[in-house]
Amino acid sequence: VNDKRLINAVGAALAMALGFCTKGHIAVFTPAIAAFFYILYKKDWKAFYHPQLLVIIGMFFLFIAPVVYCYYLQYDLHPEKIIRGRTGISGVKFILWGQNIERFQGDSFGADSKNDYFFFIHSFLWAFAPWSILGYWTFINRLPSFFTRRYEWATIGTFSTILVLISLSSFKLPHYLNITFPIASVLVASWMLEKARLKKGKSIWTIQLVLCSILILAALAISFWAFPVQSVGTILVAILFLLPTLYFITNKRFSAIQRAVATSAAVMAFVFFLMNANFYPQLLKYQAGEGLANIVNKEIPKSDIYFWPEVYSSSLNYYTKTFRQPFSDSVLANKSNAWVVADKNALQQIK
């Protein structure tokens, strides 16, 4: 937008293509809406009809071509494939358009909270912790300035648009908030810098201290009550992670803003360590596919594993390094032994 250089246009196209191939159209829409508000704020009308836009569009489709071609090979050339009970599926149509409609309507999955229009607002409280209160505080304070043009529009405009868009969607899963985190981070950071220049950071430090204390207590409760730590080494490393937190809380040489930032970062390092070293590994024991995979890898030939219709276990396939083999009557004609993965609802059908 600023320099109108070819290399920037190609770089933007590549970045959006990587985002599209990873997570779909939202990875294109988010930076595009940010650029839109940025241009509006600058009144750089030439950016809307500059040749670099054609370069971005052309290079974007060039960069996503390999993924689109893979969808063509996998689905368009095999209309006999049954996907969620349907045949004749066009992979190209799905990746370029259909997935947007499915996610917005929430017909396939992710629709348990479709009528909760505040789902992402309250999910943001824990998903963006420990910065979520400051995020809302900043948003409320900056929103009126959108009309006075006191601050830039890219952050507040993008955050508002994305939040409204995903809130109206029927597809509501917490990880969709991830796309707002970069914008929210810049928004909060700029506001905190402003407060630091004005030497008004005591309220921020109080908020962060309270939130960090809650996070530490929650992490300890999970790791020593609900899912007790089973390794002395994990406890020792956790203590090492906790020491910087105590240092930043007690050290009065730092300003209130510095203590708020440093303490929050240290606490999240402590929480993330405990979660990844203790909580998540224990939680995965409740994922049936992993438990089955441990048995299969030790005792059962992988070629003998079949799945009952409409039964899936991505974790079993992942941990056994196999592809899903669907079960049918013909399997019994060709095999003396066959292990069938099913749930209790399928038992009567199997009998």
PDB file of C-alpha atoms in Angstrom, residues 8-258:
ATOM      1  CA  ASN A   8       5.610  -6.446  -1.923  1.00  0.00           C
ATOM      2  CA  ALA A   9       2.693  -7.453  -4.133  1.00  0.00           C
ATOM      3  CA  VAL A  10       4.231 -10.887  -4.806  1.00  0.00           C
ATOM      4  CA  GLY A  11       4.996 -11.295  -1.102  1.00  0.00           C
ATOM      5  CA  ALA A  12       1.415 -10.430  -0.146  1.00  0.00           C
ATOM      6  CA  ALA A  13       0.074 -12.926  -2.691  1.00  0.00           C
ATOM      7  CA  LEU A  14       2.392 -15.667  -1.400  1.00  0.00           C
ATOM      8  CA  ALA A  15       1.472 -15.010   2.245  1.00  0.00           C
ATOM      9  CA  MET A  16      -2.261 -15.056   1.517  1.00  0.00           C
ATOM     10  CA  ALA A  17      -1.871 -18.191  -0.617  1.00  0.00           C
ATOM     11  CA  LEU A  18      -0.112 -19.990   2.234  1.00  0.00           C
ATOM     12  CA  GLY A  19      -2.888 -18.881   4.582  1.00  0.00           C
ATOM     13  CA  PHE A  20      -5.571 -20.002   2.131  1.00  0.00           C
ATOM     14  CA  CYS A  21      -3.967 -23.422   1.651  1.00  0.00           C
ATOM     15  CA  THR A  22      -3.779 -23.813   5.426  1.00  0.00           C
ATOM     16  CA  LYS A  23      -7.099 -22.433   6.639  1.00  0.00           C
ATOM     17  CA  GLY A  24      -9.189 -21.290   3.695  1.00  0.00           C
ATOM     18  CA  HIS A  25     -10.630 -17.937   2.656  1.00  0.00           C
ATOM     19  CA  ILE A  26     -10.538 -16.353   6.099  1.00  0.00           C
ATOM     20  CA  ALA A  27      -6.741 -16.137   5.771  1.00  0.00           C
ATOM     21  CA  VAL A  28      -7.263 -13.993   2.678  1.00  0.00           C
ATOM     22  CA  PHE A  29     -10.175 -11.967   3.985  1.00  0.00           C
ATOM     23  CA  THR A  30      -8.476 -10.901   7.233  1.00  0.00           C
ATOM     24  CA  PRO A  31      -5.375  -9.203   5.749  1.00  0.00           C
ATOM     25  CA  ALA A  32      -7.496  -7.841   2.909  1.00  0.00           C
ATOM     26  CA  ILE A  33      -9.942  -6.151   5.291  1.00  0.00           C
ATOM     27  CA  ALA A  34      -6.996  -4.768   7.284  1.00  0.00           C
ATOM     28  CA  ALA A  35      -5.513  -3.267   4.112  1.00  0.00           C
ATOM     29  CA  PHE A  36      -8.947  -1.903   3.183  1.00  0.00           C
ATOM     30  CA  PHE A  37      -9.306   0.023   6.460  1.00  0.00           C
ATOM     31  CA  TYR A  38      -5.672   1.129   6.267  1.00  0.00           C
ATOM     32  CA  ILE A  39      -6.257   2.599   2.805  1.00  0.00           C
ATOM     33  CA  LEU A  40      -9.476   4.294   3.894  1.00  0.00           C
ATOM     34  CA  TYR A  41      -7.734   5.912   6.838  1.00  0.00           C
ATOM     35  CA  LYS A  42      -4.875   7.178   4.665  1.00  0.00           C
ATOM     36  CA  LYS A  43      -7.264   8.224   1.890  1.00  0.00           C
ATOM     37  CA  ASP A  44      -4.824   6.591  -0.517  1.00  0.00           C
ATOM     38  CA  TRP A  45      -7.471   6.087  -3.202  1.00  0.00           C
ATOM     39  CA  LYS A  46      -4.873   5.216  -5.835  1.00  0.00           C
ATOM     40  CA  ALA A  47      -4.203   1.943  -3.976  1.00  0.00           C
ATOM     41  CA  PHE A  48      -7.678   0.715  -4.967  1.00  0.00           C
ATOM     42  CA  TYR A  49      -6.899   0.791  -8.696  1.00  0.00           C
ATOM     43  CA  HIS A  50      -3.113   0.391  -8.753  1.00  0.00           C
ATOM     44  CA  PRO A  51      -1.678  -2.342 -11.059  1.00  0.00           C
ATOM     45  CA  GLN A  52      -0.250  -4.117  -8.019  1.00  0.00           C
ATOM     46  CA  LEU A  53      -3.773  -5.381  -7.252  1.00  0.00           C
ATOM     47  CA  LEU A  54      -3.774  -7.319 -10.525  1.00  0.00           C
ATOM     48  CA  VAL A  55      -0.358  -8.737  -9.625  1.00  0.00           C
ATOM     49  CA  ILE A  56      -1.614  -9.820  -6.194  1.00  0.00           C
ATOM     50  CA  ILE A  57      -4.723 -11.503  -7.647  1.00  0.00           C
ATOM     51  CA  GLY A  58      -2.817 -13.229 -10.475  1.00  0.00           C
ATOM     52  CA  MET A  59       0.063 -14.446  -8.291  1.00  0.00           C
ATOM     53  CA  PHE A  60      -2.358 -15.577  -5.577  1.00  0.00           C
ATOM     54  CA  PHE A  61      -4.142 -17.951  -7.971  1.00  0.00           C
ATOM     55  CA  LEU A  62      -0.791 -19.130  -9.296  1.00  0.00           C
ATOM     56  CA  PHE A  63       0.462 -19.943  -5.795  1.00  0.00           C
ATOM     57  CA  ILE A  64      -2.704 -21.838  -4.779  1.00  0.00           C
ATOM     58  CA  ALA A  65      -2.784 -23.805  -8.059  1.00  0.00           C
ATOM     59  CA  PRO A  66      -0.932 -26.876  -6.655  1.00  0.00           C
ATOM     60  CA  VAL A  67      -3.461 -27.296  -3.837  1.00  0.00           C
ATOM     61  CA  VAL A  68      -6.456 -26.742  -6.128  1.00  0.00           C
ATOM     62  CA  TYR A  69      -4.992 -29.304  -8.549  1.00  0.00           C
ATOM     63  CA  CYS A  70      -4.647 -31.832  -5.708  1.00  0.00           C
ATOM     64  CA  TYR A  71      -8.328 -31.393  -4.863  1.00  0.00           C
ATOM     65  CA  TYR A  72      -9.123 -31.922  -8.548  1.00  0.00           C
ATOM     66  CA  LEU A  73      -7.138 -35.183  -8.604  1.00  0.00           C
ATOM     67  CA  GLN A  74      -8.604 -36.438  -5.348  1.00  0.00           C
ATOM     68  CA  TYR A  75     -12.283 -35.651  -5.923  1.00  0.00           C
ATOM     69  CA  ASP A  76     -13.210 -34.362  -9.400  1.00  0.00           C
ATOM     70  CA  LEU A  77     -11.554 -37.362 -11.057  1.00  0.00           C
ATOM     71  CA  HIS A  78     -13.269 -39.724  -8.599  1.00  0.00           C
ATOM     72  CA  PRO A  79     -16.987 -38.789  -8.488  1.00  0.00           C
ATOM     73  CA  GLU A  80     -17.734 -42.265  -7.064  1.00  0.00           C
ATOM     74  CA  LYS A  81     -16.209 -41.294  -3.705  1.00  0.00           C
ATOM     75  CA  ILE A  82     -18.737 -41.055  -0.891  1.00  0.00           C
ATOM     76  CA  ILE A  83     -18.240 -37.910   1.217  1.00  0.00           C
ATOM     77  CA  ARG A  84     -20.723 -37.497   4.100  1.00  0.00           C
ATOM     78  CA  GLY A  85     -23.204 -39.650   2.235  1.00  0.00           C
ATOM     79  CA  ARG A  86     -22.871 -37.828  -1.104  1.00  0.00           C
ATOM     80  CA  THR A  87     -21.160 -38.671  -4.393  1.00  0.00           C
ATOM     81  CA  GLY A  88     -20.143 -36.510  -7.334  1.00  0.00           C
ATOM     82  CA  ILE A  89     -18.233 -34.076  -5.152  1.00  0.00           C
ATOM     83  CA  SER A  90     -16.151 -31.412  -6.906  1.00  0.00           C
ATOM     84  CA  GLY A  91     -12.974 -30.772  -4.941  1.00  0.00           C
ATOM     85  CA  VAL A  92     -12.218 -27.604  -6.897  1.00  0.00           C
ATOM     86  CA  LYS A  93     -15.662 -26.147  -6.172  1.00  0.00           C
ATOM     87  CA  PHE A  94     -15.355 -27.092  -2.516  1.00  0.00           C
ATOM     88  CA  ILE A  95     -11.946 -25.525  -1.894  1.00  0.00           C
ATOM     89  CA  LEU A  96     -12.720 -22.365  -3.857  1.00  0.00           C
ATOM     90  CA  TRP A  97     -16.264 -21.803  -2.624  1.00  0.00           C
ATOM     91  CA  GLY A  98     -18.176 -24.631  -0.922  1.00  0.00           C
ATOM     92  CA  GLN A  99     -16.195 -24.740   2.315  1.00  0.00           C
ATOM     93  CA  ASN A 100     -17.160 -21.115   3.032  1.00  0.00           C
ATOM     94  CA  ILE A 101     -20.872 -21.903   2.809  1.00  0.00           C
ATOM     95  CA  GLU A 102     -20.512 -25.062   4.920  1.00  0.00           C
ATOM     96  CA  ARG A 103     -18.611 -23.284   7.659  1.00  0.00           C
ATOM     97  CA  PHE A 104     -20.929 -20.289   7.714  1.00  0.00           C
ATOM     98  CA  GLN A 105     -24.019 -22.492   7.851  1.00  0.00           C
ATOM     99  CA  GLY A 106     -22.445 -24.953  10.303  1.00  0.00           C
ATOM    100  CA  ASP A 107     -24.383 -27.863   8.771  1.00  0.00           C
ATOM    101  CA  SER A 108     -21.525 -30.378   8.864  1.00  0.00           C
ATOM    102  CA  PHE A 109     -19.881 -29.692  12.224  1.00  0.00           C
ATOM    103  CA  GLY A 110     -19.071 -26.938  14.705  1.00  0.00           C
ATOM    104  CA  ALA A 111     -22.719 -25.923  15.104  1.00  0.00           C
ATOM    105  CA  ASP A 112     -23.304 -26.886  18.751  1.00  0.00           C
ATOM    106  CA  SER A 113     -23.239 -23.205  19.773  1.00  0.00           C
ATOM    107  CA  LYS A 114     -24.665 -21.741  16.568  1.00  0.00           C
ATOM    108  CA  ASN A 115     -27.356 -19.765  18.404  1.00  0.00           C
ATOM    109  CA  ASP A 116     -24.926 -18.333  20.960  1.00  0.00           C
ATOM    110  CA  TYR A 117     -24.128 -14.996  19.322  1.00  0.00           C
ATOM    111  CA  PHE A 118     -21.850 -14.079  22.237  1.00  0.00           C
ATOM    112  CA  PHE A 119     -19.838 -17.314  21.917  1.00  0.00           C
ATOM    113  CA  PHE A 120     -16.672 -15.680  20.593  1.00  0.00           C
ATOM    114  CA  ILE A 121     -16.981 -12.745  22.973  1.00  0.00           C
ATOM    115  CA  HIS A 122     -16.867 -14.886  26.109  1.00  0.00           C
ATOM    116  CA  SER A 123     -14.462 -17.407  24.539  1.00  0.00           C
ATOM    117  CA  PHE A 124     -12.044 -14.529  23.928  1.00  0.00           C
ATOM    118  CA  LEU A 125     -11.731 -14.110  27.716  1.00  0.00           C
ATOM    119  CA  TRP A 126      -9.810 -17.369  28.094  1.00  0.00           C
ATOM    120  CA  ALA A 127      -8.446 -17.743  24.569  1.00  0.00           C
ATOM    121  CA  PHE A 128      -6.577 -14.414  24.649  1.00  0.00           C
ATOM    122  CA  ALA A 129      -5.612 -14.697  28.330  1.00  0.00           C
ATOM    123  CA  PRO A 130      -3.933 -12.998  30.067  1.00  0.00           C
ATOM    124  CA  TRP A 131      -4.480 -10.038  27.727  1.00  0.00           C
ATOM    125  CA  SER A 132      -8.229 -10.426  27.155  1.00  0.00           C
ATOM    126  CA  ILE A 133      -9.460  -7.830  29.677  1.00  0.00           C
ATOM    127  CA  LEU A 134      -7.003  -5.296  28.274  1.00  0.00           C
ATOM    128  CA  GLY A 135      -8.169  -6.302  24.792  1.00  0.00           C
ATOM    129  CA  TYR A 136     -11.788  -5.426  25.547  1.00  0.00           C
ATOM    130  CA  TRP A 137     -10.769  -2.321  27.485  1.00  0.00           C
ATOM    131  CA  THR A 138      -8.698  -1.094  24.540  1.00  0.00           C
ATOM    132  CA  PHE A 139     -11.457  -1.907  22.056  1.00  0.00           C
ATOM    133  CA  ILE A 140     -14.084   0.028  24.048  1.00  0.00           C
ATOM    134  CA  ASN A 141     -11.762   3.014  24.448  1.00  0.00           C
ATOM    135  CA  ARG A 142     -10.621   3.092  20.817  1.00  0.00           C
ATOM    136  CA  LEU A 143     -13.980   2.458  19.145  1.00  0.00           C
ATOM    137  CA  PRO A 144     -15.303   6.062  19.526  1.00  0.00           C
ATOM    138  CA  SER A 145     -12.050   7.408  18.065  1.00  0.00           C
ATOM    139  CA  PHE A 146     -12.813   5.512  14.845  1.00  0.00           C
ATOM    140  CA  PHE A 147     -15.083   8.391  13.875  1.00  0.00           C
ATOM    141  CA  THR A 148     -12.685  11.129  14.997  1.00  0.00           C
ATOM    142  CA  ARG A 149      -9.710   9.579  13.140  1.00  0.00           C
ATOM    143  CA  ARG A 150      -7.494  10.014  16.205  1.00  0.00           C
ATOM    144  CA  TYR A 151      -6.007   6.529  15.796  1.00  0.00           C
ATOM    145  CA  GLU A 152      -5.407   4.299  12.785  1.00  0.00           C
ATOM    146  CA  TRP A 153      -8.319   2.220  11.506  1.00  0.00           C
ATOM    147  CA  ALA A 154      -6.626  -1.042  10.513  1.00  0.00           C
ATOM    148  CA  THR A 155      -6.690  -2.709  13.932  1.00  0.00           C
ATOM    149  CA  ILE A 156     -10.056  -1.574  15.265  1.00  0.00           C
ATOM    150  CA  GLY A 157     -11.759  -1.987  11.864  1.00  0.00           C
ATOM    151  CA  THR A 158     -10.412  -5.485  11.256  1.00  0.00           C
ATOM    152  CA  PHE A 159     -11.105  -6.709  14.797  1.00  0.00           C
ATOM    153  CA  SER A 160     -14.702  -5.430  14.654  1.00  0.00           C
ATOM    154  CA  THR A 161     -15.401  -6.869  11.200  1.00  0.00           C
ATOM    155  CA  ILE A 162     -13.986 -10.320  11.949  1.00  0.00           C
ATOM    156  CA  LEU A 163     -15.740 -10.527  15.321  1.00  0.00           C
ATOM    157  CA  VAL A 164     -19.106  -9.658  13.772  1.00  0.00           C
ATOM    158  CA  LEU A 165     -18.562 -12.036  10.845  1.00  0.00           C
ATOM    159  CA  ILE A 166     -17.684 -15.107  12.913  1.00  0.00           C
ATOM    160  CA  SER A 167     -20.358 -14.287  15.513  1.00  0.00           C
ATOM    161  CA  LEU A 168     -23.062 -14.336  12.815  1.00  0.00           C
ATOM    162  CA  SER A 169     -21.722 -17.625  11.463  1.00  0.00           C
ATOM    163  CA  SER A 170     -23.264 -20.898  12.648  1.00  0.00           C
ATOM    164  CA  PHE A 171     -19.804 -22.468  12.693  1.00  0.00           C
ATOM    165  CA  LYS A 172     -18.584 -21.698  16.209  1.00  0.00           C
ATOM    166  CA  LEU A 173     -15.374 -23.282  17.450  1.00  0.00           C
ATOM    167  CA  PRO A 174     -12.948 -21.394  19.737  1.00  0.00           C
ATOM    168  CA  HIS A 175      -9.898 -21.755  17.491  1.00  0.00           C
ATOM    169  CA  TYR A 176     -11.486 -19.414  14.948  1.00  0.00           C
ATOM    170  CA  LEU A 177     -10.569 -16.616  17.331  1.00  0.00           C
ATOM    171  CA  ASN A 178      -6.901 -17.236  16.475  1.00  0.00           C
ATOM    172  CA  ILE A 179      -7.243 -15.060  13.378  1.00  0.00           C
ATOM    173  CA  THR A 180      -8.015 -12.050  15.584  1.00  0.00           C
ATOM    174  CA  PHE A 181      -4.968 -12.469  17.849  1.00  0.00           C
ATOM    175  CA  PRO A 182      -2.368 -10.629  15.704  1.00  0.00           C
ATOM    176  CA  ILE A 183      -4.651  -7.617  15.274  1.00  0.00           C
ATOM    177  CA  ALA A 184      -5.719  -7.711  18.937  1.00  0.00           C
ATOM    178  CA  SER A 185      -2.068  -7.903  20.009  1.00  0.00           C
ATOM    179  CA  VAL A 186      -1.091  -4.823  18.001  1.00  0.00           C
ATOM    180  CA  LEU A 187      -4.165  -2.999  19.312  1.00  0.00           C
ATOM    181  CA  VAL A 188      -3.381  -3.762  22.973  1.00  0.00           C
ATOM    182  CA  ALA A 189       0.350  -3.110  22.578  1.00  0.00           C
ATOM    183  CA  SER A 190      -0.198   0.342  21.055  1.00  0.00           C
ATOM    184  CA  TRP A 191      -2.614   1.254  23.838  1.00  0.00           C
ATOM    185  CA  MET A 192      -0.178   0.072  26.529  1.00  0.00           C
ATOM    186  CA  LEU A 193       2.643   2.097  24.956  1.00  0.00           C
ATOM    187  CA  GLU A 194       0.431   5.145  25.039  1.00  0.00           C
ATOM    188  CA  LYS A 195      -0.299   4.560  28.733  1.00  0.00           C
ATOM    189  CA  ALA A 196       3.411   4.046  29.397  1.00  0.00           C
ATOM    190  CA  ARG A 197       4.263   7.404  27.814  1.00  0.00           C
ATOM    191  CA  LEU A 198       1.629   9.060  30.011  1.00  0.00           C
ATOM    192  CA  LYS A 199       2.916   7.088  33.033  1.00  0.00           C
ATOM    193  CA  LYS A 200      -0.564   5.667  33.654  1.00  0.00           C
ATOM    194  CA  GLY A 201       0.028   1.981  34.192  1.00  0.00           C
ATOM    195  CA  LYS A 202      -1.107   1.140  37.734  1.00  0.00           C
ATOM    196  CA  SER A 203      -4.561  -0.072  36.700  1.00  0.00           C
ATOM    197  CA  ILE A 204      -3.041  -2.235  33.954  1.00  0.00           C
ATOM    198  CA  TRP A 205      -0.596  -3.764  36.442  1.00  0.00           C
ATOM    199  CA  THR A 206      -3.449  -4.495  38.883  1.00  0.00           C
ATOM    200  CA  ILE A 207      -5.546  -6.196  36.194  1.00  0.00           C
ATOM    201  CA  GLN A 208      -2.644  -8.321  34.984  1.00  0.00           C
ATOM    202  CA  LEU A 209      -1.596  -9.280  38.510  1.00  0.00           C
ATOM    203  CA  VAL A 210      -5.112 -10.524  39.290  1.00  0.00           C
ATOM    204  CA  LEU A 211      -5.383 -12.460  36.019  1.00  0.00           C
ATOM    205  CA  CYS A 212      -1.899 -13.957  36.381  1.00  0.00           C
ATOM    206  CA  SER A 213      -2.705 -15.077  39.930  1.00  0.00           C
ATOM    207  CA  ILE A 214      -5.865 -16.796  38.678  1.00  0.00           C
ATOM    208  CA  LEU A 215      -3.915 -18.524  35.903  1.00  0.00           C
ATOM    209  CA  ILE A 216      -1.240 -19.781  38.306  1.00  0.00           C
ATOM    210  CA  LEU A 217      -3.865 -21.150  40.711  1.00  0.00           C
ATOM    211  CA  ALA A 218      -5.767 -22.804  37.843  1.00  0.00           C
ATOM    212  CA  ALA A 219      -2.585 -24.412  36.472  1.00  0.00           C
ATOM    213  CA  LEU A 220      -1.636 -25.697  39.936  1.00  0.00           C
ATOM    214  CA  ALA A 221      -5.143 -27.056  40.538  1.00  0.00           C
ATOM    215  CA  ILE A 222      -5.100 -28.920  37.231  1.00  0.00           C
ATOM    216  CA  SER A 223      -1.569 -30.262  37.715  1.00  0.00           C
ATOM    217  CA  PHE A 224      -1.723 -31.273  41.383  1.00  0.00           C
ATOM    218  CA  TRP A 225      -5.394 -32.103  41.941  1.00  0.00           C
ATOM    219  CA  ALA A 226      -7.231 -33.063  38.727  1.00  0.00           C
ATOM    220  CA  PHE A 227      -4.242 -34.510  36.855  1.00  0.00           C
ATOM    221  CA  PRO A 228      -1.397 -34.914  39.417  1.00  0.00           C
ATOM    222  CA  VAL A 229       2.120 -34.435  38.053  1.00  0.00           C
ATOM    223  CA  GLN A 230       3.832 -37.819  37.768  1.00  0.00           C
ATOM    224  CA  SER A 231       7.410 -36.644  37.312  1.00  0.00           C
ATOM    225  CA  VAL A 232       9.713 -34.950  39.806  1.00  0.00           C
ATOM    226  CA  GLY A 233      11.597 -33.475  36.858  1.00  0.00           C
ATOM    227  CA  THR A 234       8.429 -31.754  35.642  1.00  0.00           C
ATOM    228  CA  ILE A 235       7.931 -30.212  39.103  1.00  0.00           C
ATOM    229  CA  LEU A 236      11.525 -28.937  39.225  1.00  0.00           C
ATOM    230  CA  VAL A 237      11.314 -27.372  35.751  1.00  0.00           C
ATOM    231  CA  ALA A 238       7.938 -25.825  36.619  1.00  0.00           C
ATOM    232  CA  ILE A 239       9.538 -24.197  39.674  1.00  0.00           C
ATOM    233  CA  LEU A 240      12.282 -22.786  37.424  1.00  0.00           C
ATOM    234  CA  PHE A 241       9.579 -21.341  35.154  1.00  0.00           C
ATOM    235  CA  LEU A 242       7.845 -19.812  38.156  1.00  0.00           C
ATOM    236  CA  LEU A 243      10.940 -18.020  39.498  1.00  0.00           C
ATOM    237  CA  PRO A 244      10.954 -15.234  36.843  1.00  0.00           C
ATOM    238  CA  THR A 245       7.315 -14.553  37.704  1.00  0.00           C
ATOM    239  CA  LEU A 246       8.174 -13.996  41.360  1.00  0.00           C
ATOM    240  CA  TYR A 247      11.122 -11.832  40.326  1.00  0.00           C
ATOM    241  CA  PHE A 248       9.022  -9.498  38.170  1.00  0.00           C
ATOM    242  CA  ILE A 249       6.221  -9.270  40.750  1.00  0.00           C
ATOM    243  CA  THR A 250       8.545  -8.286  43.603  1.00  0.00           C
ATOM    244  CA  ASN A 251      11.062  -6.125  41.733  1.00  0.00           C
ATOM    245  CA  LYS A 252      10.134  -2.459  42.172  1.00  0.00           C
ATOM    246  CA  ARG A 253      12.775  -1.191  39.731  1.00  0.00           C
ATOM    247  CA  PHE A 254      10.440  -1.812  36.806  1.00  0.00           C
ATOM    248  CA  SER A 255       7.570   0.481  35.890  1.00  0.00           C
ATOM    249  CA  ALA A 256       3.993  -0.728  36.247  1.00  0.00           C
ATOM    250  CA  ILE A 257       3.672  -1.393  32.505  1.00  0.00           C
ATOM    251  CA  GLN A 258       6.991  -3.291  32.413  1.00  0.00           C
TER     252      GLN A 258
END
